[in-house]
CSV table of C-alpha atoms in Angstrom, one decimal:
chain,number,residue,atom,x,y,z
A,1,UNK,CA,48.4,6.4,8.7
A,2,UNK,CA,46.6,6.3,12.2
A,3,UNK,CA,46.5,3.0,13.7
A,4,UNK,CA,44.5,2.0,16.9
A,5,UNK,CA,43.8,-1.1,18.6
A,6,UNK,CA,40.8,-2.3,21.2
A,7,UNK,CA,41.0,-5.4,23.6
A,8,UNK,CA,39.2,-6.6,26.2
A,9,UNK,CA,40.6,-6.5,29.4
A,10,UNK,CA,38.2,-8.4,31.7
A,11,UNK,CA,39.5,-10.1,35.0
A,12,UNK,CA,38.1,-13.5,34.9
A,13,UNK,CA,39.0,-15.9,37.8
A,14,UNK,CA,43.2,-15.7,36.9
A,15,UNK,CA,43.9,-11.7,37.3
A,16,UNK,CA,47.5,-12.8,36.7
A,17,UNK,CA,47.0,-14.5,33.6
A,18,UNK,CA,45.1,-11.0,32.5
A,19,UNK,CA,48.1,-8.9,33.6
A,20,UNK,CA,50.2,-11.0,31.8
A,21,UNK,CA,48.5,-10.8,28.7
A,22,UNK,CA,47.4,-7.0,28.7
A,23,UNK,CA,51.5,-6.5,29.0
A,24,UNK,CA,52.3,-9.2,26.2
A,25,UNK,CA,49.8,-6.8,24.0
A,26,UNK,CA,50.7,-4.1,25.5
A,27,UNK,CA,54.6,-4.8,24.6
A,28,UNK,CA,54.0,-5.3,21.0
A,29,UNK,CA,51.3,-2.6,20.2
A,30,UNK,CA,53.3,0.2,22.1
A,31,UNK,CA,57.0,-1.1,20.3
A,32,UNK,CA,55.1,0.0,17.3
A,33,UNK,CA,53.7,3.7,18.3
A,34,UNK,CA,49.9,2.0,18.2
A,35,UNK,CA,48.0,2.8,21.2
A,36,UNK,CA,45.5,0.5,22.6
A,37,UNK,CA,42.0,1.0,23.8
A,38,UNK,CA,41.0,-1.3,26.6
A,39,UNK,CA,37.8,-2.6,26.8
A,40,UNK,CA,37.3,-2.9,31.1
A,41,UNK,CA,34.4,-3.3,33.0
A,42,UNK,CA,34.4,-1.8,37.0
A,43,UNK,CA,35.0,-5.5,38.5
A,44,UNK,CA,38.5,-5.6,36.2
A,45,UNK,CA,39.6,-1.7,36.8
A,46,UNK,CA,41.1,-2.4,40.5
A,47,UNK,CA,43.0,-4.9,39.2
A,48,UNK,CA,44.5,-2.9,35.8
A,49,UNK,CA,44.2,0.5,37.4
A,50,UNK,CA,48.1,0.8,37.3
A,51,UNK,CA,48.9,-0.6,34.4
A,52,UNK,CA,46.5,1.3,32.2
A,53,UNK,CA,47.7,4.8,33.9
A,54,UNK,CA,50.9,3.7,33.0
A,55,UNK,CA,50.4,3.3,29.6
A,56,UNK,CA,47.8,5.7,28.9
A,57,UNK,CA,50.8,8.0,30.0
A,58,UNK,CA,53.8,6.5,27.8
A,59,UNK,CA,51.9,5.6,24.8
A,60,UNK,CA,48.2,7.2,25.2
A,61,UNK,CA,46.2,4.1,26.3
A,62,UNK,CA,42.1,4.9,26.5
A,63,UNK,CA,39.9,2.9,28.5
A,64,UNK,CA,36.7,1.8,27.2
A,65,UNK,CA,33.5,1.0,29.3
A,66,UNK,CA,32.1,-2.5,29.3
A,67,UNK,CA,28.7,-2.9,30.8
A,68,UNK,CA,26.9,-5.8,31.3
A,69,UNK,CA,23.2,-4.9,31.5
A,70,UNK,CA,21.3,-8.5,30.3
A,71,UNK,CA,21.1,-9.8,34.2
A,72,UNK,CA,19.3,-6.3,34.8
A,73,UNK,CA,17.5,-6.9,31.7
A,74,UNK,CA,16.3,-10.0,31.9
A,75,UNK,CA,14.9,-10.0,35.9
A,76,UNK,CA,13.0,-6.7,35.0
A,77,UNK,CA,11.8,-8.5,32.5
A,78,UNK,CA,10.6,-11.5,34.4
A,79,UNK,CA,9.2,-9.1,36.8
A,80,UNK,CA,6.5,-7.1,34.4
A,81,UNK,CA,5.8,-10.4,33.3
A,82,UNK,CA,4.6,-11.7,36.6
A,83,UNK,CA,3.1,-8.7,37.5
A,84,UNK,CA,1.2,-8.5,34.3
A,85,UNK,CA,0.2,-12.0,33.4
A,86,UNK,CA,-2.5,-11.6,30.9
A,87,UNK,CA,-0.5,-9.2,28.9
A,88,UNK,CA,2.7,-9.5,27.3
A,89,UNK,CA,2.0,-6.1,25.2
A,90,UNK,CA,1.4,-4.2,28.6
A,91,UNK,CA,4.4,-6.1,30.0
A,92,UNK,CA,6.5,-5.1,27.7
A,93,UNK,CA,5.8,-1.8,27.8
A,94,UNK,CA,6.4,-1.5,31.3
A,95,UNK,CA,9.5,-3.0,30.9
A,96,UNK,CA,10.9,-0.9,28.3
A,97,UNK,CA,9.9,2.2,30.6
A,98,UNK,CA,11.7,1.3,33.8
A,99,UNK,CA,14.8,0.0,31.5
A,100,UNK,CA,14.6,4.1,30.0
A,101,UNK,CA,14.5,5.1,33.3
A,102,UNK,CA,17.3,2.6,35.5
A,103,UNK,CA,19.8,2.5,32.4
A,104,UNK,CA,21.2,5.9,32.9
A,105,UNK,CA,21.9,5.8,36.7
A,106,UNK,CA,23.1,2.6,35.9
A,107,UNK,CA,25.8,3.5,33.1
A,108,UNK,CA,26.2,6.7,35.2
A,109,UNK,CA,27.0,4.3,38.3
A,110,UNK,CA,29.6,1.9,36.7
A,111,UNK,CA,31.3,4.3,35.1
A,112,UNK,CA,31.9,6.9,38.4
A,113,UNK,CA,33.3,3.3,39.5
A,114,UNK,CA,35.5,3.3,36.5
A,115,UNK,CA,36.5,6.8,37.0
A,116,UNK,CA,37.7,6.5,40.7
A,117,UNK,CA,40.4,4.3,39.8
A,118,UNK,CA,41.1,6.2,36.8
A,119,UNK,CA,40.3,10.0,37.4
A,120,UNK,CA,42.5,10.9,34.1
A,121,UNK,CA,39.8,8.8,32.4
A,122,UNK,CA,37.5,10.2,29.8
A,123,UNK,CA,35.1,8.1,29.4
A,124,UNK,CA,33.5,8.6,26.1
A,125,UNK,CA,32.6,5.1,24.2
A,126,UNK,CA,30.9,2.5,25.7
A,127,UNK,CA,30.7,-1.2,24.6
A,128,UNK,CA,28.3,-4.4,25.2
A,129,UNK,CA,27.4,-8.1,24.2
A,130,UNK,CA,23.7,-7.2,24.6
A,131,UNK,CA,22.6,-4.1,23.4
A,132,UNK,CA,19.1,-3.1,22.1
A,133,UNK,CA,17.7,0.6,21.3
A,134,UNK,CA,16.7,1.7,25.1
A,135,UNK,CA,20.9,0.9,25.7
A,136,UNK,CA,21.8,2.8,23.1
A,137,UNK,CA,19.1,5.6,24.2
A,138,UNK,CA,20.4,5.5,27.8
A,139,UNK,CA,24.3,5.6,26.6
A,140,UNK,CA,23.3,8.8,24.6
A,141,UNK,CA,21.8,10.2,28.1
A,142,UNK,CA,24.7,9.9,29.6
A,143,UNK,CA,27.0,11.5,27.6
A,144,UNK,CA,28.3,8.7,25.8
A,145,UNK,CA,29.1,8.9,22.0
Protein backbone atom coordinates (compact mmCIF):
# COMPACT_ATOMS: atom_id res chain seq x y z
CA UNK A 1 0.00 0.00 0.00
CA UNK A 2 1.00 3.66 -0.73
CA UNK A 3 0.46 6.00 2.04
CA UNK A 4 0.71 9.81 1.91
CA UNK A 5 0.04 12.52 4.18
CA UNK A 6 -0.82 16.51 3.68
CA UNK A 7 -0.53 19.33 6.49
CA UNK A 8 -0.60 22.65 6.59
CA UNK A 9 2.32 24.40 7.35
CA UNK A 10 1.44 28.12 7.73
CA UNK A 11 3.62 30.41 9.98
CA UNK A 12 1.15 32.24 12.08
CA UNK A 13 2.53 34.72 14.66
CA UNK A 14 4.77 31.68 16.71
CA UNK A 15 7.18 30.37 13.72
CA UNK A 16 8.72 28.31 16.56
CA UNK A 17 5.69 26.71 17.66
CA UNK A 18 5.32 25.76 13.67
CA UNK A 19 8.83 24.26 13.52
CA UNK A 20 8.13 22.44 16.34
CA UNK A 21 5.20 20.91 15.25
CA UNK A 22 6.08 20.27 11.41
CA UNK A 23 9.18 18.17 13.21
CA UNK A 24 6.80 16.41 15.78
CA UNK A 25 4.74 15.28 12.40
CA UNK A 26 7.48 15.08 10.62
CA UNK A 27 9.15 12.45 13.30
CA UNK A 28 6.31 10.18 13.29
CA UNK A 29 5.23 10.18 9.52
CA UNK A 30 8.87 9.68 8.27
CA UNK A 31 9.60 6.72 11.24
CA UNK A 32 6.97 5.02 9.23
CA UNK A 33 8.29 5.44 5.43
CA UNK A 34 5.05 7.93 4.80
CA UNK A 35 6.01 11.00 3.25
CA UNK A 36 4.26 14.23 3.90
CA UNK A 37 3.01 16.94 1.64
CA UNK A 38 3.15 20.35 3.13
CA UNK A 39 0.58 22.63 2.46
CA UNK A 40 2.86 26.41 2.59
CA UNK A 41 1.96 29.57 1.47
CA UNK A 42 5.17 32.20 0.33
CA UNK A 43 4.89 34.21 3.81
CA UNK A 44 5.73 30.53 5.71
CA UNK A 45 8.44 29.20 3.04
CA UNK A 46 11.41 31.46 4.50
CA UNK A 47 10.76 30.15 7.62
CA UNK A 48 10.45 26.13 6.59
CA UNK A 49 12.78 26.44 3.66
CA UNK A 50 15.32 24.17 5.46
CA UNK A 51 13.39 21.89 7.00
CA UNK A 52 11.33 20.90 4.01
CA UNK A 53 14.71 20.42 1.73
CA UNK A 54 15.72 18.37 4.36
CA UNK A 55 13.04 16.10 4.29
CA UNK A 56 12.00 16.20 0.96
CA UNK A 57 15.63 14.71 0.66
CA UNK A 58 15.49 11.83 3.45
CA UNK A 59 12.03 10.88 3.06
CA UNK A 60 10.59 12.67 -0.25
CA UNK A 61 8.62 15.54 1.38
CA UNK A 62 6.49 17.71 -1.50
CA UNK A 63 5.42 21.10 -1.03
CA UNK A 64 2.04 22.12 -1.82
CA UNK A 65 1.00 25.81 -2.73
CA UNK A 66 -1.45 27.69 -0.55
CA UNK A 67 -2.93 30.78 -2.04
CA UNK A 68 -5.02 33.11 -0.51
CA UNK A 69 -6.87 34.97 -3.23
CA UNK A 70 -10.38 36.23 -1.23
CA UNK A 71 -8.70 39.75 -0.19
CA UNK A 72 -7.93 40.13 -4.01
CA UNK A 73 -11.32 38.86 -4.61
CA UNK A 74 -13.34 40.65 -2.62
CA UNK A 75 -11.71 44.49 -3.25
CA UNK A 76 -12.04 43.77 -7.07
CA UNK A 77 -15.15 43.04 -6.28
CA UNK A 78 -16.05 46.15 -4.28
CA UNK A 79 -14.45 48.06 -7.03
CA UNK A 80 -16.84 47.03 -10.24
CA UNK A 81 -19.38 47.53 -7.83
CA UNK A 82 -18.62 51.16 -7.32
CA UNK A 83 -17.74 51.71 -10.58
CA UNK A 84 -20.91 50.22 -11.95
CA UNK A 85 -23.62 51.16 -9.53
CA UNK A 86 -26.75 50.59 -11.41
CA UNK A 87 -25.74 47.20 -12.39
CA UNK A 88 -24.77 44.28 -10.46
CA UNK A 89 -25.09 41.97 -13.74
CA UNK A 90 -22.49 44.29 -15.55
CA UNK A 91 -20.47 44.44 -12.35
CA UNK A 92 -20.14 41.09 -12.15
CA UNK A 93 -19.08 40.59 -15.29
CA UNK A 94 -16.37 42.91 -15.14
CA UNK A 95 -15.33 41.35 -12.18
CA UNK A 96 -15.07 37.90 -13.24
CA UNK A 97 -12.98 39.29 -16.36
CA UNK A 98 -10.19 41.04 -14.51
CA UNK A 99 -10.18 38.00 -11.92
CA UNK A 100 -9.47 35.65 -15.49
CA UNK A 101 -7.01 37.96 -16.26
CA UNK A 102 -4.95 38.86 -12.62
CA UNK A 103 -5.27 35.18 -11.24
CA UNK A 104 -2.60 33.72 -13.33
CA UNK A 105 0.20 36.38 -12.86
CA UNK A 106 -0.95 36.12 -9.48
CA UNK A 107 -0.56 32.16 -8.88
CA UNK A 108 2.41 32.49 -11.29
CA UNK A 109 3.89 35.30 -8.78
CA UNK A 110 3.45 33.37 -5.42
CA UNK A 111 4.57 30.44 -6.61
CA UNK A 112 8.17 31.86 -8.29
CA UNK A 113 8.28 33.11 -4.50
CA UNK A 114 7.76 29.54 -3.41
CA UNK A 115 10.24 28.29 -5.86
CA UNK A 116 13.19 30.65 -4.85
CA UNK A 117 13.44 29.16 -1.50
CA UNK A 118 12.86 25.81 -2.87
CA UNK A 119 14.39 25.57 -6.49
CA UNK A 120 14.11 21.53 -6.14
CA UNK A 121 10.35 22.28 -5.85
CA UNK A 122 7.84 21.08 -8.34
CA UNK A 123 5.15 22.73 -7.88
CA UNK A 124 2.22 20.90 -9.29
CA UNK A 125 -1.07 21.04 -6.88
CA UNK A 126 -2.37 23.97 -5.52
CA UNK A 127 -4.73 24.32 -2.55
CA UNK A 128 -7.30 27.10 -1.11
CA UNK A 129 -10.14 28.05 1.51
CA UNK A 130 -11.89 30.04 -1.28
CA UNK A 131 -11.97 28.72 -4.46
CA UNK A 132 -14.68 29.28 -7.27
CA UNK A 133 -14.44 28.32 -11.12
CA UNK A 134 -12.23 31.41 -12.45
CA UNK A 135 -9.54 29.85 -9.57
CA UNK A 136 -9.70 26.72 -10.74
CA UNK A 137 -9.61 28.18 -14.49
CA UNK A 138 -6.55 30.36 -13.62
CA UNK A 139 -4.68 27.21 -11.70
CA UNK A 140 -5.21 25.25 -14.95
CA UNK A 141 -3.42 28.28 -16.87
CA UNK A 142 -0.75 27.97 -14.98
CA UNK A 143 0.23 24.66 -15.15
CA UNK A 144 -1.29 23.46 -12.16
CA UNK A 145 -3.09 20.01 -12.01
Amino acid sequence: MNYGLVSTAIAGEDRTQLLEGMRLLAEIAHKHGIPITWAIDPKSVPAVAKSLTTWHTQAGDRPLLMLDIKPMWDSNWEAQREANPGSSTEAMASHVVTMREKLPEYIAKESERIKRALPWAELRVAGAVFKNDVFLRALEQTGFQ
